[in-house]
Coordinates of C-alpha atoms and ligand atoms in Angstrom, one line a residue:
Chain A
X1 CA 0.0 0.0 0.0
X2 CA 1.2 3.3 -1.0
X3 CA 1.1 6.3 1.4
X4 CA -1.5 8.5 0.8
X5 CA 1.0 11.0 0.3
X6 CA 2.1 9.4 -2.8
X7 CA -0.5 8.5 -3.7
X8 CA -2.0 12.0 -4.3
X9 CA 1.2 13.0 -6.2
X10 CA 0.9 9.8 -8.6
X11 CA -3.0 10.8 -9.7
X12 CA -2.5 13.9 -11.4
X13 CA 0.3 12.7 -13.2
X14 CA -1.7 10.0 -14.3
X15 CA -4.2 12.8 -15.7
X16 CA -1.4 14.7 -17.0
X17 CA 0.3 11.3 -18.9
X18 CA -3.1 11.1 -20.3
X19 CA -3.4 14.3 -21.4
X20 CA -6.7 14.9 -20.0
X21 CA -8.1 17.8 -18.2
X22 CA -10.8 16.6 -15.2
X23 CA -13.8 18.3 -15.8
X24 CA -15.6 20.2 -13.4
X25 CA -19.0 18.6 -12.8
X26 CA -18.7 14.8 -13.0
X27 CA -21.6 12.3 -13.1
X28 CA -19.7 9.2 -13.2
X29 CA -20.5 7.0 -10.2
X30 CA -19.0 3.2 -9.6
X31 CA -22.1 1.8 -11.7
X32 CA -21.7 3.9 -14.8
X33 CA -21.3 1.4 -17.6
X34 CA -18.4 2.7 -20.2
X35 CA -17.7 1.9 -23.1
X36 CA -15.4 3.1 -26.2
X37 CA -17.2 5.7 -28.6
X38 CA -17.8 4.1 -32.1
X39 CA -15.9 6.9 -34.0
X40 CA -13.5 7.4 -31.1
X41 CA -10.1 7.4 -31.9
X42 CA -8.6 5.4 -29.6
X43 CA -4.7 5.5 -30.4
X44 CA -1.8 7.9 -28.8
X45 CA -3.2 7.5 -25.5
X46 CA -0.4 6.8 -22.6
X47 CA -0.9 4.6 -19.6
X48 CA -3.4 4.5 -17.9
X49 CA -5.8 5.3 -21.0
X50 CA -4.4 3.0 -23.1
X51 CA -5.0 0.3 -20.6
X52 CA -8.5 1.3 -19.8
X53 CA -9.3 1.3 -23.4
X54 CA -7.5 -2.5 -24.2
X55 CA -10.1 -3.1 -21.2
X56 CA -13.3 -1.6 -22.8
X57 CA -12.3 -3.4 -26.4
X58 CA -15.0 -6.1 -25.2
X59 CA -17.3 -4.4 -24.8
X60 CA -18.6 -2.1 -21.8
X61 CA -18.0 -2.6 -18.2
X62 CA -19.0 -0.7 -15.3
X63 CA -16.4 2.1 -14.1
X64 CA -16.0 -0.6 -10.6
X65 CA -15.0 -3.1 -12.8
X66 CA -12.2 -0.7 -14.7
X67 CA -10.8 0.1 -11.3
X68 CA -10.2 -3.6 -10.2
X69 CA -9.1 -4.6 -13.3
X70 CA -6.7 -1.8 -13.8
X71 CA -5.5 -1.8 -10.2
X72 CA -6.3 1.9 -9.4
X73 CA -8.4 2.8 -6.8
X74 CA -12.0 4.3 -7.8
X75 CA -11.5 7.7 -7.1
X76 CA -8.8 7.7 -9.8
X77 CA -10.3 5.9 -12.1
X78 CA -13.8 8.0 -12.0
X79 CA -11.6 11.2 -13.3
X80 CA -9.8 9.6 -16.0
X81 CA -13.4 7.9 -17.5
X82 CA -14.5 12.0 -16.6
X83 CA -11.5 13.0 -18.6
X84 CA -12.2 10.5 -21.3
X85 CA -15.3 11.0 -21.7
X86 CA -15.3 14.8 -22.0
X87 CA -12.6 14.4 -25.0
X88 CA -15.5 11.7 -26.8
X89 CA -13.4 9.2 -26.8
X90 CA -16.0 7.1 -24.0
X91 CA -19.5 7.0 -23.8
X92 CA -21.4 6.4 -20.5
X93 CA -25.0 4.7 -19.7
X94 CA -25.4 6.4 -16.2
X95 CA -27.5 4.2 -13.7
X96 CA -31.1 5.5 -13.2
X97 CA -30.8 8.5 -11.1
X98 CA -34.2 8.6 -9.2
X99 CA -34.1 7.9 -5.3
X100 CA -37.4 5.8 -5.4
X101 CA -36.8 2.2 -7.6
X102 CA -38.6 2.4 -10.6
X103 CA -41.2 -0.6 -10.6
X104 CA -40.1 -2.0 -14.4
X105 CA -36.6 -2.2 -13.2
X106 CA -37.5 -4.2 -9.7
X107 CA -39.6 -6.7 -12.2
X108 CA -37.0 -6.8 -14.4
X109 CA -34.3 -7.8 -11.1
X110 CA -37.4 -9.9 -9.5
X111 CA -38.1 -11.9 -12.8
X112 CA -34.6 -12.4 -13.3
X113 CA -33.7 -13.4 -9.7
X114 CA -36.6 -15.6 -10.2
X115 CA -35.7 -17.5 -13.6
X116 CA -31.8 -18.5 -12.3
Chain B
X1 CA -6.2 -8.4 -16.2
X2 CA -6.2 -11.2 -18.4
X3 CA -9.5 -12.7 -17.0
X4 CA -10.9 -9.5 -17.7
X5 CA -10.8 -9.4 -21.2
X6 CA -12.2 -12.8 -21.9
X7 CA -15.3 -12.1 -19.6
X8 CA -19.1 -11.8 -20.6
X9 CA -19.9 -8.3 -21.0
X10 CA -23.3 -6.5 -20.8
X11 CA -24.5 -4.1 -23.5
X12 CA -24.7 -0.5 -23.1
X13 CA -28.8 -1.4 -23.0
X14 CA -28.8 -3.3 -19.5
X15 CA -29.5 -1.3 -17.2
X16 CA -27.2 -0.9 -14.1
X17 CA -28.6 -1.3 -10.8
X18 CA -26.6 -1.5 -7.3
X19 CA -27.0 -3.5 -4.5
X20 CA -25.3 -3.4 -1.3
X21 CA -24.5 -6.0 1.0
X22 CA -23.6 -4.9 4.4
X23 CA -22.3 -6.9 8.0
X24 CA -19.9 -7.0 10.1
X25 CA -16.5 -8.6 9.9
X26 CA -16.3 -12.3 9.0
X27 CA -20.7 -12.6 8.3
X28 CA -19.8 -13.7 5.1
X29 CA -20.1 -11.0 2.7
X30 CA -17.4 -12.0 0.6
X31 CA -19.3 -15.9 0.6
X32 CA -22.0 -14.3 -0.6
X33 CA -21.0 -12.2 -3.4
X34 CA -18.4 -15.0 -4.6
X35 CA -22.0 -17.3 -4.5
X36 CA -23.9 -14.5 -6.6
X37 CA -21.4 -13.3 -8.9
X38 CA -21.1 -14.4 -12.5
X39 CA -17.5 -13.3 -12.5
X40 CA -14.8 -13.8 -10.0
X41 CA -15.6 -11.2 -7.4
X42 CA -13.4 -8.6 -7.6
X43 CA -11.4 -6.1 -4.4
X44 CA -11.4 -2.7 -4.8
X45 CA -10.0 0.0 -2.7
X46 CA -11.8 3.0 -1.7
X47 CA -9.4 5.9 -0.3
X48 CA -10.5 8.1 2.2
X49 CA -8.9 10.3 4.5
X50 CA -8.2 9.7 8.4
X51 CA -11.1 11.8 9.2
X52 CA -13.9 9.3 6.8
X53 CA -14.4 11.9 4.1
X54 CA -14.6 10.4 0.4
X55 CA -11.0 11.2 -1.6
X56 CA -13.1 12.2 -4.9
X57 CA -11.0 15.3 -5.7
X58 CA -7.8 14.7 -5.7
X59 CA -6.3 17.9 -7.0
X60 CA -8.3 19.2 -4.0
X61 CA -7.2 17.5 -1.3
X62 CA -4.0 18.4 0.9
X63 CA -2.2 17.1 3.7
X64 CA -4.4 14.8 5.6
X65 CA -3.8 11.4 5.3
X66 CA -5.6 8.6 3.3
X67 CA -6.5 5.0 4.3
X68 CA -8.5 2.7 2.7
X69 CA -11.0 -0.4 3.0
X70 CA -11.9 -3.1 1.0
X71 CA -14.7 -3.8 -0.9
X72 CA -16.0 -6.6 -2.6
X73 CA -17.7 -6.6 -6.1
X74 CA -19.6 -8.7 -8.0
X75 CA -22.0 -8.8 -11.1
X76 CA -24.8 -10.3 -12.4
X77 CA -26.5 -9.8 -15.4
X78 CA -30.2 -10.5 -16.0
X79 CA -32.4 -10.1 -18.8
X80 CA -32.6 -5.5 -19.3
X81 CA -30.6 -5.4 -16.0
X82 CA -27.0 -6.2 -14.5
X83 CA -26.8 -5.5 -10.9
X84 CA -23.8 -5.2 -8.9
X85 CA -23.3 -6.4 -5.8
X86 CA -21.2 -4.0 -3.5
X87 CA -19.7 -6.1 0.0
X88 CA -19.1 -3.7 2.6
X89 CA -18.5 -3.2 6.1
X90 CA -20.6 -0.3 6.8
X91 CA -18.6 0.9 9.7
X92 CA -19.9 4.7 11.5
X93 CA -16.5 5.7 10.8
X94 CA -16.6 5.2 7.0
X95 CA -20.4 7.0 6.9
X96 CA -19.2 9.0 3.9
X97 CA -18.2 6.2 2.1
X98 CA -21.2 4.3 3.0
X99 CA -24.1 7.4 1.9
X100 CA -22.3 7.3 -0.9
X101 CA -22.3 3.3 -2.2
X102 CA -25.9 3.2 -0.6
X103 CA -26.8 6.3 -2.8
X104 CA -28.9 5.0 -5.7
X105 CA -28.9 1.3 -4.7
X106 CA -31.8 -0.6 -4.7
X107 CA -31.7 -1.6 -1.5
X108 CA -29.1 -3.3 1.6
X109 CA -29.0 -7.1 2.3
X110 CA -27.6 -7.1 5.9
X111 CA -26.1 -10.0 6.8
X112 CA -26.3 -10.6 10.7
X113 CA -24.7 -13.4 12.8
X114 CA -26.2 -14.9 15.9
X115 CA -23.2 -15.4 17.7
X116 CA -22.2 -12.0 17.9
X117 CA -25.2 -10.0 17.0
X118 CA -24.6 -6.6 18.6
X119 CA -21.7 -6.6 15.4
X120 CA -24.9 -5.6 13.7
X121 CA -26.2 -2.6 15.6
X122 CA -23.6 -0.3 13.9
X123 CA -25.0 -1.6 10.4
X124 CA -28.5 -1.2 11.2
X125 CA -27.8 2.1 12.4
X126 CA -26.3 3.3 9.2
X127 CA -28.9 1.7 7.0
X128 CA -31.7 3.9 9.1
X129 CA -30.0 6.8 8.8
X130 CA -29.6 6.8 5.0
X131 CA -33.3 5.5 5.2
X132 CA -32.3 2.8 2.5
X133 CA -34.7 -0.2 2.1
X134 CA -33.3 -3.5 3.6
X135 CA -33.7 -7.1 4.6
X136 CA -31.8 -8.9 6.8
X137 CA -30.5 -12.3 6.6
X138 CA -28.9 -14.8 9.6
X139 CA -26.1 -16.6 8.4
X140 CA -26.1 -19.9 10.2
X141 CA -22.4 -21.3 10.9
X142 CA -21.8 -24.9 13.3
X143 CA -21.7 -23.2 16.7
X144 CA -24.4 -20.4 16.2
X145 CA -27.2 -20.6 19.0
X146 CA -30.5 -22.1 17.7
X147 CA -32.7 -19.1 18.7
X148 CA -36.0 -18.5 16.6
X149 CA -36.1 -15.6 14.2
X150 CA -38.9 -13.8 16.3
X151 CA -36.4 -12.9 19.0
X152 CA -33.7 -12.5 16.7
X153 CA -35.8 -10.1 15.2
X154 CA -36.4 -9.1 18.7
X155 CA -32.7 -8.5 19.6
X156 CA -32.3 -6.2 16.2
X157 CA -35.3 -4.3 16.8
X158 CA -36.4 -4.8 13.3
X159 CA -39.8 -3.6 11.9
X160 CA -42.4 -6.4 11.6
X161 CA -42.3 -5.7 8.0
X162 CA -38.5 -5.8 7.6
X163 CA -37.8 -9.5 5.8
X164 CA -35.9 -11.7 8.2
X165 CA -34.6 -15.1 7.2
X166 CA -31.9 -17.6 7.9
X167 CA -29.4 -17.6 4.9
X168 CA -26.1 -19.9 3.4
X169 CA -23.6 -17.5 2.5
X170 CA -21.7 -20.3 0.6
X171 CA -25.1 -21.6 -1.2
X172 CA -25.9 -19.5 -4.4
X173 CA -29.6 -20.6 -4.6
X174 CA -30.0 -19.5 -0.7
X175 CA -28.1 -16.4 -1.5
X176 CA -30.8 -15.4 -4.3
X177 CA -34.0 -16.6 -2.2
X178 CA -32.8 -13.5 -0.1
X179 CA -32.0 -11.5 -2.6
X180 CA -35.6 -12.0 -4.1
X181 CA -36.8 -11.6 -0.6
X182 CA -35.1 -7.7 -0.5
X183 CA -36.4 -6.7 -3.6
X184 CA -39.8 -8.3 -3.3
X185 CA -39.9 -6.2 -0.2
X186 CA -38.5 -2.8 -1.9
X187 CA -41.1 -3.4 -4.6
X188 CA -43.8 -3.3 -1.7
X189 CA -42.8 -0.2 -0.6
X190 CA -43.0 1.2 -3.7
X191 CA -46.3 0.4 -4.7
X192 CA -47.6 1.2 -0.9
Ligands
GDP1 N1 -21.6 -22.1 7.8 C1 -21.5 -21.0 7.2 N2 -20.3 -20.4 7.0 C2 -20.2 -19.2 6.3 C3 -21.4 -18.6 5.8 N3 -21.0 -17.4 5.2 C4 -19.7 -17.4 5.3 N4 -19.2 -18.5 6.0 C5 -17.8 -18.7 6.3 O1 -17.4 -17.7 7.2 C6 -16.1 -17.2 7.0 C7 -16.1 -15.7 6.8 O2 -16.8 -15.3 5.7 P1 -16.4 -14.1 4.7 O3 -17.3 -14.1 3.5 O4 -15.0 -14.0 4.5 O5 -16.9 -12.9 5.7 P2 -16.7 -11.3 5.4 O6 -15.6 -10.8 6.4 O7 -18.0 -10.7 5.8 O8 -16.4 -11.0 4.0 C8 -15.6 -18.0 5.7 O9 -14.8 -19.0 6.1 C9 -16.9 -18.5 5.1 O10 -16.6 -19.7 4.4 C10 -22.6 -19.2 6.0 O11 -23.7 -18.8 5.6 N5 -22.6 -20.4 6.7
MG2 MG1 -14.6 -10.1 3.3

């Protein structure tokens, strides 16, 4: 485990390898589901871009999943999907946002829970 | 990394819904995502700093320290949905952390264990104050005490409506059966 010291030293020059900028208002939560832009161009990127994209080339996974994966924590990956996705190179489906469950989506769980 | 890139995926059309499953050290949250998951259950790391606040903004933050804590994560995907299944603690000290994973979730499974079932005050506490929906379920291991779920329902103070049921952690169809008791139960409320 790194100190947190470090650790705070290593994240924006993960930003800066990137070449990404974090924006200022960012939606992405641990569920978001991300996945590569169909016109994106996904070359020139330096680690740890690059490695989230290799990642993403099957399809989408959830931005939990990229952190793991890539061994960063979440906090650090959330910005670089932010930074990502602000340049168009990644494209989010953002989990519903409502406090309240809508009732399609707990039928959808139930029935699926259900037919396992 | 490897095992990554030659597992299922979902679409960009399923839509992602959370899940939390909360208890005390050793209840058997990691049993129980690992009997859920359709992928090996991953570990992240969540940083915070000494005093429980969220490290979201890096650039922002200055000379307190971090630590972190585990979480365990798993995924299931089912027809239009995937949910993912978020292990943790749910200690008071980590409340940040914890408004934040409940946050949007569908609801909290809280895993209790007889043999030490004040462990599960702190948890229940935390669940009530984010006013999440929740169900709870009894792990059973060899040398828990046979006591009937009324008074285990009882000792927790749990509203008669609350779902209470024994569960095995290490059993995947048990593991769903409460599962489908929580959300059965959420989707009460929400018609109510
Ligand atoms: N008998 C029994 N053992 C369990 C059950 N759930 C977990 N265990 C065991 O209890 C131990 C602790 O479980 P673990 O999932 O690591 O707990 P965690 O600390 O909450 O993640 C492991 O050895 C599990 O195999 C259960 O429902 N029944
Ligand atoms: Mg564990």
């Amino acid at each position: 485990m790194t100190s947190g010291r470090q650790r705070r030293r290593v994240v924006p020059d993960y930003m800066a390898a990137a070449r990404l900028t974090v924006p200022e208002h960012i939606s992405v939560q641990r569920t978001t589901l991300v996945y590569i832009a169909p016109d994106a161009a996904t070359n020139g990127l330096d680690p740890p871009g690059s490695h989230l994209l290799a990642l993403l080339r099957d399809g989408p996974l959830s931005v939990y999943e990229c952190a793991a994966h890539l061994g960063l924590p979440y906090c650090v990956v959330r910005l670089l999907v932010a930074g990502l996705v602000g340049g168009g190179t990644l494209l989010t489906r953002d989990p519903p946002a409502t406090d309240l469950p809508d009732i399609e989506i707990l039928e959808l769980v139930l029935n699926g829970l259900r037919a396992l | 990394m490897a095992s990554a890139l030659s597992d299922s995926r979902v679409s960009a059309e399923h839509i992602p819904v959370k899940l939390v499953i909360a208890g005390p050290f050793g209840v058997g949250k990691t049993t129980i995502v690992g009997a859920l998951s359709e992928i090996k259950p991953l570990n992240t790391e969540e940083v915070l700093t000494q005093a429980g606040t969220l490290v979201d903004d890096l650039t922002g933050v200055n000379e307190k320290t971090t630590t972190t804590t585990a979480i365990d994560f798993g995924r299931l995907t089912l027809p239009g949905v995937v949910l993912y299944l978020f292990g943790a603690p749910g200690q008071t000290r980590f409340q940040v952390l914890w408004d934040e994973l409940v946050r949007g979730a569908l609801g909290v499974l809280v895993l209790a264990d007889t043999r030490r079932i004040d462990e599960s005050f702190a948890v229940l506490d935390l669940v009530e104050n984010a006013g999440i929906r929740y169900a709870v379920a009894v792990n059973h291991f060899p040398d828990s005490p046979d006591y009937p779920l009324e008074s285990v329902r009882q000792a927790l103070d749990l509203d008669p409506r609350t779902p209470l049921m024994v569960c095995d952690a290490r059993d995947p169809a048990s593991a769903r059966a409460s599962l489908i008791a929580l959300v059965e139960h959420v989707r009460e409320l929400v018609l109510s």
